[in-house]
CSV table of C-alpha atoms in Angstrom, one decimal:
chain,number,residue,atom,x,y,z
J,108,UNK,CA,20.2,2.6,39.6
J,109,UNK,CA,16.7,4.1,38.2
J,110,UNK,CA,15.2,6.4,40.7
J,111,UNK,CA,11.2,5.3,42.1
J,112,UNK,CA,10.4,8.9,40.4
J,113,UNK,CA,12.0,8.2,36.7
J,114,UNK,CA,10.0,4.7,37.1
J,115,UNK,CA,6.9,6.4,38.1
J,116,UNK,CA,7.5,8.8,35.1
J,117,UNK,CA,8.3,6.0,32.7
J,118,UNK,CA,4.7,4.2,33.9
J,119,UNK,CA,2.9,7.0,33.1
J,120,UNK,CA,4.5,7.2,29.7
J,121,UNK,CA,3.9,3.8,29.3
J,122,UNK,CA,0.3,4.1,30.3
J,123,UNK,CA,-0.3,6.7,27.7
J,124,UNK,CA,1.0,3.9,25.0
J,125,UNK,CA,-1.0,1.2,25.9
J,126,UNK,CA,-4.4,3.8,25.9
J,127,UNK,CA,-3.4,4.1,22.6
J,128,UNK,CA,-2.5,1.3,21.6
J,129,UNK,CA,-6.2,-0.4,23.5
J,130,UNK,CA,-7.9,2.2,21.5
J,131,UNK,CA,-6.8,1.0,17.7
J,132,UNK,CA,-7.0,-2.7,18.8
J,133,UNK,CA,-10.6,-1.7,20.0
J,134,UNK,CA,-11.8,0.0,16.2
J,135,UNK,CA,-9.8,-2.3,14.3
J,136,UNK,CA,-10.5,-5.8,16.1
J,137,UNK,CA,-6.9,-6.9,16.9
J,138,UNK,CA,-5.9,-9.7,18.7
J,139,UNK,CA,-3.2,-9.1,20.9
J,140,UNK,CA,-2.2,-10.6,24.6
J,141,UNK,CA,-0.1,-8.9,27.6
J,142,UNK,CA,2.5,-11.3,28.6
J,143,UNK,CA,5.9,-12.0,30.7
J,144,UNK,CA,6.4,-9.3,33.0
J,145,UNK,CA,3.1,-7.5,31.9
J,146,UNK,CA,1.1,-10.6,32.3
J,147,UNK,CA,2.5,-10.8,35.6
J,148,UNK,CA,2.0,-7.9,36.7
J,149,UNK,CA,-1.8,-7.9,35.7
J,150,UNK,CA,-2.2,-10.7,37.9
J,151,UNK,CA,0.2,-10.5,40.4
J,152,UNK,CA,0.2,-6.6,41.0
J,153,UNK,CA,-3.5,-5.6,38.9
J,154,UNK,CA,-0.8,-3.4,36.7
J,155,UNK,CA,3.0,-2.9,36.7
J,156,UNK,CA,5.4,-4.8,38.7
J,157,UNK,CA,6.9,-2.0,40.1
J,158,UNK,CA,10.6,-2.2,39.1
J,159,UNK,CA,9.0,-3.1,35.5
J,160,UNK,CA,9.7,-0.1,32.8
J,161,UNK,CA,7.7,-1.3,29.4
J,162,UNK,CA,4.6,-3.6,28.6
J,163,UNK,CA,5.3,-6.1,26.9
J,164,UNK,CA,2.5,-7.2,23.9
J,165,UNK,CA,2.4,-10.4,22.4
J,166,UNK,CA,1.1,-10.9,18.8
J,167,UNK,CA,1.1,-13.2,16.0
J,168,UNK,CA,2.6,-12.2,12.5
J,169,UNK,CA,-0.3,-11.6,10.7
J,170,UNK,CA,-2.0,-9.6,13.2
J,171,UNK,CA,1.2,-7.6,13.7
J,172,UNK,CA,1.6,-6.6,10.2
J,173,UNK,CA,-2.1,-5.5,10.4
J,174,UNK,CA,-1.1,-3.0,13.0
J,175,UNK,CA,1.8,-2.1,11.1
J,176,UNK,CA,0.0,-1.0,8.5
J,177,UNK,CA,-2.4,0.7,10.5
J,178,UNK,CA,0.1,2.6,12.2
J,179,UNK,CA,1.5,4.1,9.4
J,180,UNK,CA,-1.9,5.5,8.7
J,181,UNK,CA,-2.8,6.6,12.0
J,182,UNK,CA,-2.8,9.8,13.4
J,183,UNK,CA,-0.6,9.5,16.0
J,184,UNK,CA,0.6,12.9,17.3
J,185,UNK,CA,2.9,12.7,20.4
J,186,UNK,CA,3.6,9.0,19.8
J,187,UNK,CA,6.1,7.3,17.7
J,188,UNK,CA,5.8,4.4,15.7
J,189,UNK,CA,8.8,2.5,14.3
J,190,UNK,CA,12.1,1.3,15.3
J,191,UNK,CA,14.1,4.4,17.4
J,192,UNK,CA,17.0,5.6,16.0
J,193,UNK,CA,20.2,3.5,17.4
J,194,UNK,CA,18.1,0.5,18.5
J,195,UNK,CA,18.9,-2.9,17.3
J,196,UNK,CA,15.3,-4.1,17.1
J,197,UNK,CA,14.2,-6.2,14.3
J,198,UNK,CA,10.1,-5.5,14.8
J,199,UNK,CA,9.1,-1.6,15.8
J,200,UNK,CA,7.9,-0.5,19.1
J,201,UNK,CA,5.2,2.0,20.1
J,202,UNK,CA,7.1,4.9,22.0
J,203,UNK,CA,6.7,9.0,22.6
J,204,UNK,CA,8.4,11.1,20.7
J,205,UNK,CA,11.4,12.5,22.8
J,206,UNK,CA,11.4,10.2,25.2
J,207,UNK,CA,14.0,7.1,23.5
J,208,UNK,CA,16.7,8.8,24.8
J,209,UNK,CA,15.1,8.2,28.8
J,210,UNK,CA,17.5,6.0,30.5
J,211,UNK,CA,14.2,3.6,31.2
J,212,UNK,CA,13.0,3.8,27.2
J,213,UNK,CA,9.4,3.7,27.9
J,214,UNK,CA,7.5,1.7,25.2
J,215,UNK,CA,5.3,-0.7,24.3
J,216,UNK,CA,7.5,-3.6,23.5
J,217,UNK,CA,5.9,-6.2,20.8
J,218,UNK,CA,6.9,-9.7,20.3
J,219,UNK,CA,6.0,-12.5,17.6
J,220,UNK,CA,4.5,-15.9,17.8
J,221,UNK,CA,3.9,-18.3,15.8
J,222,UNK,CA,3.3,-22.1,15.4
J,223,UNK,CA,6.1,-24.8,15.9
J,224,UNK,CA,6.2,-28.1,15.5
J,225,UNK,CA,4.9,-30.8,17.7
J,226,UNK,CA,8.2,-32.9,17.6
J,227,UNK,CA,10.8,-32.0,20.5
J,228,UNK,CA,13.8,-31.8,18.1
J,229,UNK,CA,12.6,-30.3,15.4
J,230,UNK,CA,11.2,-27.5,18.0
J,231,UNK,CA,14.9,-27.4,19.4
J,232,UNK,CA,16.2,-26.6,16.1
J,233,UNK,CA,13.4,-23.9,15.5
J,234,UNK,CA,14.7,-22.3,18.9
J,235,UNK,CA,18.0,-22.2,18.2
J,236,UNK,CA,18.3,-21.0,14.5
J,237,UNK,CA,16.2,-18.4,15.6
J,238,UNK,CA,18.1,-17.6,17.9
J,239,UNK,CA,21.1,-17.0,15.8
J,240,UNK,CA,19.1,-15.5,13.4
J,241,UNK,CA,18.0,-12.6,16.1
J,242,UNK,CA,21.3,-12.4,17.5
J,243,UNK,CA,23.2,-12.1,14.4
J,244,UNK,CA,20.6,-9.0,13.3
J,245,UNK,CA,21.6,-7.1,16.5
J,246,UNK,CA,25.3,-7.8,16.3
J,247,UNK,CA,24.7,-6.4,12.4
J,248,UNK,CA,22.6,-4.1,13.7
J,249,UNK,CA,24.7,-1.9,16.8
J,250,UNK,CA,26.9,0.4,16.9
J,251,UNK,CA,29.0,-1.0,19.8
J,252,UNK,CA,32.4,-2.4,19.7
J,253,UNK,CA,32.6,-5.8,20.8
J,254,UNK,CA,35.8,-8.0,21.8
J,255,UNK,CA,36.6,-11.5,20.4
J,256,UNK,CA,34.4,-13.6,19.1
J,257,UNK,CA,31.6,-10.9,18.6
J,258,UNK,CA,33.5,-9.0,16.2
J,259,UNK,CA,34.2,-11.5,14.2
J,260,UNK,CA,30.7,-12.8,14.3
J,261,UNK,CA,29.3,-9.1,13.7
J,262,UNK,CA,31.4,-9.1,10.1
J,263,UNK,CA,29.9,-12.0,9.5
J,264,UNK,CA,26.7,-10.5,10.1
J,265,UNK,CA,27.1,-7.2,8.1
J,266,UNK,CA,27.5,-9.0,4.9
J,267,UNK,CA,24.2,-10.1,5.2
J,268,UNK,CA,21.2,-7.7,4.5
J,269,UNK,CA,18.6,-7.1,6.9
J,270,UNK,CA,15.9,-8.4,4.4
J,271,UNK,CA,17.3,-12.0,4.8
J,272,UNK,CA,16.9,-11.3,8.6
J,273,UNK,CA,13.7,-10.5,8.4
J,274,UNK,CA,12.8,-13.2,5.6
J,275,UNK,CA,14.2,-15.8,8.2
J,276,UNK,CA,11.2,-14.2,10.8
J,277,UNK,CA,8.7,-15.4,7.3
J,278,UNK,CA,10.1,-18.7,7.2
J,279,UNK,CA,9.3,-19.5,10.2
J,280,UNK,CA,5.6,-18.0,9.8
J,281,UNK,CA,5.1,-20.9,7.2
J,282,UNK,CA,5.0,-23.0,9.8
J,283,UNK,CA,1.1,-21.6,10.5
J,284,UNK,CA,0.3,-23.7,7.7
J,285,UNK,CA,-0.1,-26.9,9.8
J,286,UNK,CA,-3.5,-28.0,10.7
J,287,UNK,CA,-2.4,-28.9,13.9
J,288,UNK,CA,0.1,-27.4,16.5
J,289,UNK,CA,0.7,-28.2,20.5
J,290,UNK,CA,3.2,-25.4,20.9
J,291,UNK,CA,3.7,-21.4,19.8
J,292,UNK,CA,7.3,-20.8,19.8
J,293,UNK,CA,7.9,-16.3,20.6
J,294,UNK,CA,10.7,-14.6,18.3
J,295,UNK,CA,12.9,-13.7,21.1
J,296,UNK,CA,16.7,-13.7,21.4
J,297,UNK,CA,15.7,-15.8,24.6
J,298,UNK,CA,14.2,-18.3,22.1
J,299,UNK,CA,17.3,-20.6,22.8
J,300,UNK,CA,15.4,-21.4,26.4
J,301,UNK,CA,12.1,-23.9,26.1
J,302,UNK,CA,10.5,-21.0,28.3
J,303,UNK,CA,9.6,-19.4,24.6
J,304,UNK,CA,7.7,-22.3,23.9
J,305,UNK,CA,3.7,-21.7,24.7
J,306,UNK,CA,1.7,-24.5,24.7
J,307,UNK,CA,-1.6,-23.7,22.0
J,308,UNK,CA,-3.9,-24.7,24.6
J,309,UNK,CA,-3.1,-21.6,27.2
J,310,UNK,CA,-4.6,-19.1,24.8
J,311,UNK,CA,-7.7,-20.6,25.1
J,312,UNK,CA,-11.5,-20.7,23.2
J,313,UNK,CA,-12.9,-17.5,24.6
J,314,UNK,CA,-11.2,-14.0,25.6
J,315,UNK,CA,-9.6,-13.4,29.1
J,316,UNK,CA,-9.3,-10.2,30.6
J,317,UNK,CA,-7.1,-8.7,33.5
J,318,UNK,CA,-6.8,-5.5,35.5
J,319,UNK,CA,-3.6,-3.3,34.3
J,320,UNK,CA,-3.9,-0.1,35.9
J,321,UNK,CA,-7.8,-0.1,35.6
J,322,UNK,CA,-7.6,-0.8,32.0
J,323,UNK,CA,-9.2,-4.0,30.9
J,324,UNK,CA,-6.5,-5.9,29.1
J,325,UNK,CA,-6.2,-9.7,26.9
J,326,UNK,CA,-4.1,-12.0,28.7
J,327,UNK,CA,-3.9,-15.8,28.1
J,328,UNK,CA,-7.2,-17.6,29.6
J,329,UNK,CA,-4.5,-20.4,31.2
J,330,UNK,CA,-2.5,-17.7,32.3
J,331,UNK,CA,-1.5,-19.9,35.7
J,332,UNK,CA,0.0,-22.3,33.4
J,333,UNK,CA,2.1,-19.9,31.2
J,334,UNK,CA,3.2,-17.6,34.4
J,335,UNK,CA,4.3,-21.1,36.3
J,336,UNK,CA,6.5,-22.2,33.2
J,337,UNK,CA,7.9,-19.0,32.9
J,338,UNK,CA,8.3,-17.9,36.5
J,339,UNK,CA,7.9,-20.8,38.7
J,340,UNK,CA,6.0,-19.4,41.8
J,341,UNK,CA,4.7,-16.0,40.1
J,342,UNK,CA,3.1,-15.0,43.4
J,343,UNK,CA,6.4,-13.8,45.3
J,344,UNK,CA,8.9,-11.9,43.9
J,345,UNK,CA,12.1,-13.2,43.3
J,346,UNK,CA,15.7,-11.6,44.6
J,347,UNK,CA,19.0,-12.6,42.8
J,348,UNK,CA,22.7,-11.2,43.7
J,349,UNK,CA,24.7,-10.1,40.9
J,350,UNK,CA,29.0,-10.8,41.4
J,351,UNK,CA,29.6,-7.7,43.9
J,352,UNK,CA,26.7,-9.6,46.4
J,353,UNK,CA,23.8,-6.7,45.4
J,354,UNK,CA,20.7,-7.9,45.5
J,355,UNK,CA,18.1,-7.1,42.5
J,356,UNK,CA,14.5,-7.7,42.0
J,357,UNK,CA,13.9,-10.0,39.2
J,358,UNK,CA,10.5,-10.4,38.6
C-alpha cells in the first residue's frame, strides 16, 4: 500500500509536470484536455483525487506530434521526455528525471483520440482491433514472463516490429478524414469498453476551464456528460473489495 506521504510527494512531482507542461501549451497554442481521473478530480476535488498518482492529458494525433516535436527541442532540464526505460508504453510520457523508478511513477500520462465512425459495428470493430493492437505492443514490449496463452501470444507479437504497431495507431488517424463524426474513440488498452468512446459534441465550441490545484486547466465544456458515462455518479467516490474482502478506493 502507497503511504499518504509518497502520494503527497508524487503530487508535487506531478504538479511540477503539468507547470511545465501548461507553460509550452501556453507559447505554442496546444490544444489539449484533462480527463478520466484528472477531469474528475478538477471537478470533483478542484485538483487531485487524493489516492490519484498521475494526470492524465488527453490529445489528438496531430496536436500530439506537435508536442513531440517540441519537446525534443525544448529545454527541459530536470524533466524527462520520452518513454522510461522498462516501460511498455507505445506514446512517451512527461516525467522527472530520477524519479521512474518511484513505486507511484509520477508523470504526465498522455492519451490519443481520434475520430470513429458513426456506425455502432464498425465502431465495435475499431475498439477491438485496437485493442489487440495495444495489447499485443506491450506483450512485445515487457520484459515479464507470462504463463499460457500470453507467451504464446507475446512470440507472436515479437515477430512483429514496433513500426507496424505504431502504423496501426496512423491507420486509425485516417479516419479524421471524414467530414462528419458523432464519436472520438481514445487509444487505450481499455478501448475494448464503449466507455472510450467520446461523443464529438462534449468537447464543445468554445474553451472550458477548471481548477487543478489553482492552475487553470482545459477540460471538456460537457464535462457532466463524459464524467457520467465514464463514472456513473462522479460526485461520491466509489469503494470496491478485491478477493481477500479489502476495500479500495476506485475513483
Amino acid at each position: 500500500m502507497i503511504s499518504n506521504e509518497l502520494i503527497k510527494e508524487n503530487h508535487e512531482i506531478c504538479l511540477e509536470l503539468l507547470d511545465k507542461f501548461l507553460n509550452i501549451c501556453e507559447r505554442n497554442q496546444l490544444t489539449y484536455y484533462l480527463a478520466f481521473g484528472s477531469c474528475l478530480g478538477t471537478i470533483r476535488h478542484k485538483g487531485f483525487i487524493p489516492w490519484d498518482i498521475n494526470i492524465d492529458v488527453l490529445m489528438t494525433l496531430d496536436e500530439f506530434k506537435r508536442l513531440d516535436e517540441i519537446m525534443q527541442k525544448e529545454n527541459l532540464g530536470d524533466f524527462f521526455w520520452g518513454i522510461p526505460k522498462g516501460s511498455s508504453r507505445i506514446f512517451p510520457l512527461l516525467t522527472k528525471k530520477g524519479t521512474w523508478d518511484n513505486p507511484t511513477h509520477p508523470n504526465l500520462d498522455f492519451s490519443i483520440y481520434c475520430k470513429a465512425p458513426n456506425n455502432s459495428l464498425l465502431r465495435y470493430l475499431y475498439r477491438k482491433t485496437s485493442y489487440f493492437n495495444i495489447k499485443m505492443y506491450k506483450l512485445k514490449n515487457t520484459n515479464v514472463r507470462r504463463a499460457f496463452p500470453y507467451n504464446i501470444l507475446k512470440a507472436m507479437a515479437s515477430l512483429i516490429p514496433n513500426k507496424w504497431y505504431f502504423g496501426f495507431v496512423n491507420f486509425i488517424k485516417k479516419s479524421d478524414n471524414r467530414k462528419s463524426a458523432n464519436y472520438y474513440l481514445v487509444l487505450l488498452p481499455s478501448v475494448k469498453d464503449n466507455r472510450e468512446e467520446i461523443m464529438a459534441k462534449w468537447f464543445g465550441e468554445k474553451p472550458t476551464y477548471g481548477e487543478f490545484e489553482g492552475r487553470e486547466v482545459r477540460i471538456l465544456e460537457k464535462y457532466h456528460e463524459y464524467l457520467t458515462m465514464r463514472y456513473g455518479n462522479y460526485m461520491t467516490p466509489k469503494v470496491w473489495k478485491d478477493k481477500g474482502g479489502y476495500k479500495h478506493l476506485a475513483h
